Structure formats: structure tokens, C-alpha cells
Coordinates of C-alpha atoms in Angstrom, one line a residue:
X1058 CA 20.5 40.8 -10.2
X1059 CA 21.2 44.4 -9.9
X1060 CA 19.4 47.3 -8.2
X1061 CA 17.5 49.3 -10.2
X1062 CA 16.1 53.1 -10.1
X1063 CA 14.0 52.4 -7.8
X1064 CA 15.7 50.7 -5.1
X1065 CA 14.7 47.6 -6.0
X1066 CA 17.0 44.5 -6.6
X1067 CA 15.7 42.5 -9.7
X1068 CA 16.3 42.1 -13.1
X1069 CA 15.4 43.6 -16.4
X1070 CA 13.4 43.0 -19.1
X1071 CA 13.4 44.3 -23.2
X1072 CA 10.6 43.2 -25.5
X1073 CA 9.0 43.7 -28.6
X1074 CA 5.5 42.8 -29.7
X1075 CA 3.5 44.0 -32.8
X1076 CA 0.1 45.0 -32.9
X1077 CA -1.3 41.2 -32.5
X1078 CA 0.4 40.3 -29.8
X1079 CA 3.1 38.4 -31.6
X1080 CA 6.2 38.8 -29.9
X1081 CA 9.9 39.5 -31.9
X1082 CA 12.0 40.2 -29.3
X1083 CA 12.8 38.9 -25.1
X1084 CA 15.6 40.0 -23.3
X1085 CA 16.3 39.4 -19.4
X1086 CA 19.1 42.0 -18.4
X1087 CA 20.3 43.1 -14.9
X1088 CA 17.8 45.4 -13.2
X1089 CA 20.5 48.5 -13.3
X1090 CA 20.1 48.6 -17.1
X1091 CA 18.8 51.6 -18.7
X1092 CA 14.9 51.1 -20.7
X1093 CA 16.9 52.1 -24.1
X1094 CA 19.9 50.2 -24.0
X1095 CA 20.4 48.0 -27.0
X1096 CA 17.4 49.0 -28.7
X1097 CA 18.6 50.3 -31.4
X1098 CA 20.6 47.3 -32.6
X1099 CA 17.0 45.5 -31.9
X1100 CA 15.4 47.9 -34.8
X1101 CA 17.7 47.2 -37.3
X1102 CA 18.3 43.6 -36.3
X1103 CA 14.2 43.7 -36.4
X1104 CA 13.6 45.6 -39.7
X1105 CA 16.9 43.7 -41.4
X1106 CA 15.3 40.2 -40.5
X1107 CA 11.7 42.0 -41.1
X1108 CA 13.0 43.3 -44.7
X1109 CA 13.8 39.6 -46.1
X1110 CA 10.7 38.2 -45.5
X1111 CA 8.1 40.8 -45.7
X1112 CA 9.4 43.6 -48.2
X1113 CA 7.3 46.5 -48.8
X1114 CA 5.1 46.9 -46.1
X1115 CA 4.4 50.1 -43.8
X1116 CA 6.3 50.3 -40.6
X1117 CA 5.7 51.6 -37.3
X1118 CA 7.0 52.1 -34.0
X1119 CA 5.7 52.8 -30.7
X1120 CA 7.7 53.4 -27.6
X1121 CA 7.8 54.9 -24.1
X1122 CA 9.5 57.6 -22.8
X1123 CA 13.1 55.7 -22.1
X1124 CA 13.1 55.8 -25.8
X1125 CA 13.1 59.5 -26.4
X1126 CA 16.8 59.8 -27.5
X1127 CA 18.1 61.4 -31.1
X1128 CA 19.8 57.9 -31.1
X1129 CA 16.4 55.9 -31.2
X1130 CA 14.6 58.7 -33.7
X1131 CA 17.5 58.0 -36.1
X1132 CA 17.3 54.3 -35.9
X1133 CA 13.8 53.8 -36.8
X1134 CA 14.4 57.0 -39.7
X1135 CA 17.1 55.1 -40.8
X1136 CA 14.6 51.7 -41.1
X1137 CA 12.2 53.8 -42.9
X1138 CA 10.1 53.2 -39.8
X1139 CA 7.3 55.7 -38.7
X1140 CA 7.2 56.3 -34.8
X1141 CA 5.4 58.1 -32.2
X1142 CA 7.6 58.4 -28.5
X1143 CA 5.9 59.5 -25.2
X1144 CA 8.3 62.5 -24.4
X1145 CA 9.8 63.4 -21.1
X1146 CA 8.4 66.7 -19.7
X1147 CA 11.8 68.0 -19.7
X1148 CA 11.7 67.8 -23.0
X1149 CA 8.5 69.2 -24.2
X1150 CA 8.1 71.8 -20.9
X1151 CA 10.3 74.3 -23.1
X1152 CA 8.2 73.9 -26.4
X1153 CA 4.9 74.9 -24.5
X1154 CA 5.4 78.6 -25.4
X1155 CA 5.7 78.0 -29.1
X1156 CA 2.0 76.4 -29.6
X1157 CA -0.2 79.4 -30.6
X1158 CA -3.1 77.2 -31.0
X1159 CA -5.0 74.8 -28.9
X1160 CA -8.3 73.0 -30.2
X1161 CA -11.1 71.9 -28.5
X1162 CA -12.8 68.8 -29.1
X1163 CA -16.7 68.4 -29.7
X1164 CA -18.1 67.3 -26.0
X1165 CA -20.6 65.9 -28.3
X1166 CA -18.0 63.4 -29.9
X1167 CA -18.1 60.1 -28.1
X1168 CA -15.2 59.0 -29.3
X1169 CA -13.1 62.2 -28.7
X1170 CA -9.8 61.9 -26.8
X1171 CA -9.8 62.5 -22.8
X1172 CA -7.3 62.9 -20.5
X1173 CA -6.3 61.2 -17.4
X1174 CA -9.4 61.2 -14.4
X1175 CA -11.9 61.6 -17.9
X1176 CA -11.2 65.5 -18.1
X1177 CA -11.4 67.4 -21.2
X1178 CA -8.9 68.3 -22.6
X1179 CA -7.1 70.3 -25.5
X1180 CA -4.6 69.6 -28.4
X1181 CA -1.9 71.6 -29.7
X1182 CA 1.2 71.0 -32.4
X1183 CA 4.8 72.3 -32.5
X1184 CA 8.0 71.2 -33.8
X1185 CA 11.6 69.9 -32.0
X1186 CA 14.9 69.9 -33.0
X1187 CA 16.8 67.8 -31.4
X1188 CA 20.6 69.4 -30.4
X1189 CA 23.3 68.5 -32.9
X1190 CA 20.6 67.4 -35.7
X1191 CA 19.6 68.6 -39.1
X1192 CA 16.4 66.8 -38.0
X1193 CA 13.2 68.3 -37.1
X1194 CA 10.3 66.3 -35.7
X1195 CA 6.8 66.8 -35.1
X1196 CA 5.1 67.1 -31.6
X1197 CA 1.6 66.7 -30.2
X1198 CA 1.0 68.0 -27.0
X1199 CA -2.5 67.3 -25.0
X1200 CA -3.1 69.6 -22.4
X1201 CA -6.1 69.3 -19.8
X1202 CA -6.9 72.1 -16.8
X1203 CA -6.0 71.1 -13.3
X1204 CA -8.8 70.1 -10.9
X1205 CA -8.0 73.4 -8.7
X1206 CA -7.5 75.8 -11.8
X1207 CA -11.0 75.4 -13.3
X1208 CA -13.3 78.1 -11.6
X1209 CA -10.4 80.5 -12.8
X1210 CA -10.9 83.1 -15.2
X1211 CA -7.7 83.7 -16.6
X1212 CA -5.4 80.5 -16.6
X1213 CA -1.0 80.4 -17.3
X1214 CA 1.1 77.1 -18.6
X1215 CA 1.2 76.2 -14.7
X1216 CA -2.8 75.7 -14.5
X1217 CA -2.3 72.8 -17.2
X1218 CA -0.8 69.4 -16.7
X1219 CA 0.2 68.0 -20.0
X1220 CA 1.1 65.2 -22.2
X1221 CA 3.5 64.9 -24.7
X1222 CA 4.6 63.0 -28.1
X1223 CA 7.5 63.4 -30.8
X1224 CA 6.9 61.8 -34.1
X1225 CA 7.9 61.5 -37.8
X1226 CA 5.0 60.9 -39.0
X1227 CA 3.8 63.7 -41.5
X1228 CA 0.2 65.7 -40.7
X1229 CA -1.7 63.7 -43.4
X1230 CA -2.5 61.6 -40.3
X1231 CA -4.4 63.9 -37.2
X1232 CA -3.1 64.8 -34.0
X1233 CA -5.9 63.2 -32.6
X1234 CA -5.0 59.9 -35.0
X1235 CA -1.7 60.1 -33.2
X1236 CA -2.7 60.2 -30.2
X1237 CA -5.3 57.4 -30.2
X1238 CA -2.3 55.2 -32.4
X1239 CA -0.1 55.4 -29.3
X1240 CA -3.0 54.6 -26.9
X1241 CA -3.1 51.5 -28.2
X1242 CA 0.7 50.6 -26.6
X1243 CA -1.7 50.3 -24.2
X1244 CA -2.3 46.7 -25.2
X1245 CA 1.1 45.8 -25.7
X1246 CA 1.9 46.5 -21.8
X1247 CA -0.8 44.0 -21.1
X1248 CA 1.0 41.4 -23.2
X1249 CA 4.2 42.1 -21.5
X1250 CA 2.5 41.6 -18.2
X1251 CA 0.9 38.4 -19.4
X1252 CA 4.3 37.1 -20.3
X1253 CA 5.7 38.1 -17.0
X1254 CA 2.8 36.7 -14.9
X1255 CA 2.5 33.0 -17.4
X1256 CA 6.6 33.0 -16.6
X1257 CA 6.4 34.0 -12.8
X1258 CA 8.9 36.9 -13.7
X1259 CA 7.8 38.7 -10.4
X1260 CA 9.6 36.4 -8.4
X1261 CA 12.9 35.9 -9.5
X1262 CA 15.6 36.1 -6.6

């Protein structure tokens, strides 16, 4: 049991699930441990044991922002894997200026993509290139106007509050694709806090 970043004393956990719920990797470390650590030995351990029984098929992966490192982007590249990471604001904040373009979605569109508090919001692409790669990857950005900035008339990057993804996927699949084919991490975080709620994780010493 080790403190964590947040000051409390607990432990750590590392899984994997895939898009059914079906779990392929548990692992209880001390609470100090970083989110990444060790994940990248899980993807090839993953996609190794993954390759002999299933050949062929279409991979993805889908992480959080712990996992925005060169180190995981290579890992899954190296898997032939396809992911999509939430990115750290530190790390897109300095690509803002090179999107020329932001699109609108159709209000009409019940299906269109909104941001946090149901606010409209507004979609724009760039690229990244990671220091002391050859690689370049794609990112989407989603941007949606503060509550205090919308009677302006004239609006800067500050007005904004953003969200923020790096992928290798190519653009035969939508920004908007992307973005919804994250989302739906959403539903592995519920199976995580199933697993830790069945187990009574919350109350380990």
C-alpha cells in the first residue's frame, strides 16, 4: 500500500477489457505506480497471445490520457494496432494555433457530438510529432465556447475550453467517428467499476 498522487494511501489497479466486456488483463500494483507503467509489455503480451489464436482480425486500442507517451504510440504501431489516446492539454495547448479550420455540426443532427454541460461545440484536425520521432500522428481536437464568452463578439483560444485526441488511424474514418469510437471507453470504465465494487476493491487497507 503506497500513497498515490492524490494523497491517498491505496493500491493500484491495470486492466484491460475489449469492447464486450470480456476482460484480458488484472493487475493490483502499489498505489504510487504510474497509469502507464507496464503497459506496453501488456500490448504485445496481448496481441502476441491475441495473434495465435485469432490471426487476421482489425485491432484497436483505446486509452486514457496516462497513456499519451511515444512509448505506448509505438507499441500498439508496432502490433499493427489502431489507437485513439485522450491527450494531455499540455500537449495539444501548443497545436491549437495550427488548426485553420473548425466545423460546425448540424443543430438539427440528433446524433451530433456535444460537449461537456450539452454545449455545442466545434471540431478541428492537426497533426503532432512527437520529439525524437520520424512519426507523425493525427489529432482531433473538440472545442466548445465557455459559458462567460458566449455574448462576445469576437472570441481568442482562451474563450474555448477544449478536448483533445492523438491517433493513427487514417481520415477514411471521421473526426466525428473518432470521437464517438473513444466515447465508448466510456463503458469500459463502468466494467472496471463493476469489478472493483463485485471485489470490494474500495476497501482494501
Amino acid at each position: 500500500v503506497k500513497m498515490n498522487y492524490a494523497g491517498i494511501e491505496g493500491l493500484s489497479t491495470i486492466q484491460v477489457f475489449d469492447e464486450h466486456g470480456l476482460q484480458y488483463w488484472h493487475d493490483v500494483r502499489p498505489g504510487n505506480t504510474h497509469t502507464a507503467e507496464g503497459a506496453l509489455e501488456i500490448i504485445h503480451r496481448l496481441f502476441y497471445n491475441l495473434d495465435k489464436q485469432m490471426k487476421g482480425l482489425t485491432r484497436y486500442v483505446r486509452a486514457d490520457s496516462g497513456y499519451c507517451k511515444i512509448g505506448f504510440f509505438q507499441a500498439c504501431t508496432a502490433k499493427r494496432a489502431q489507437f485513439v489516446v485522450c491527450m494531455r492539454k499540455l500537449m495539444f495547448r501548443p497545436l491549437l494555433s495550427k488548426i485553420s479550420i473548425w466545423t460546425s455540426q448540424d443543430q438539427e443532427d440528433p446524433d451530433r457530438i456535444k460537449f461537456v454541460g450539452n454545449r455545442e461545440c466545434e471540431i478541428g484536425e492537426t497533426t503532432y510529432s512527437p520529439k525524437n520521432s520520424h512519426e507523425t500522428f493525427r489529432v482531433v481536437i473538440l472545442r466548445a465556447l465557455k459559458s462567460d464568452a458566449v455574448n462576445k463578439l469576437l472570441f481568442t483560444e482562451e474563450d474555448y475550453d477544449y478536448y483533445g485526441w492523438v491517433s493513427n488511424i487514417s481520415d477514411a474514418m471521421s473526426s466525428i467517428v473518432v470521437i464517438k469510437f473513444y466515447r465508448k471507453r466510456g463503458h469500459c470504465e463502468n466494467f472496471i467499476k463493476e469489478t472493483k465494487n463485485g471485489f470490494d476493491l474500495h476497501h482494501y487497507p
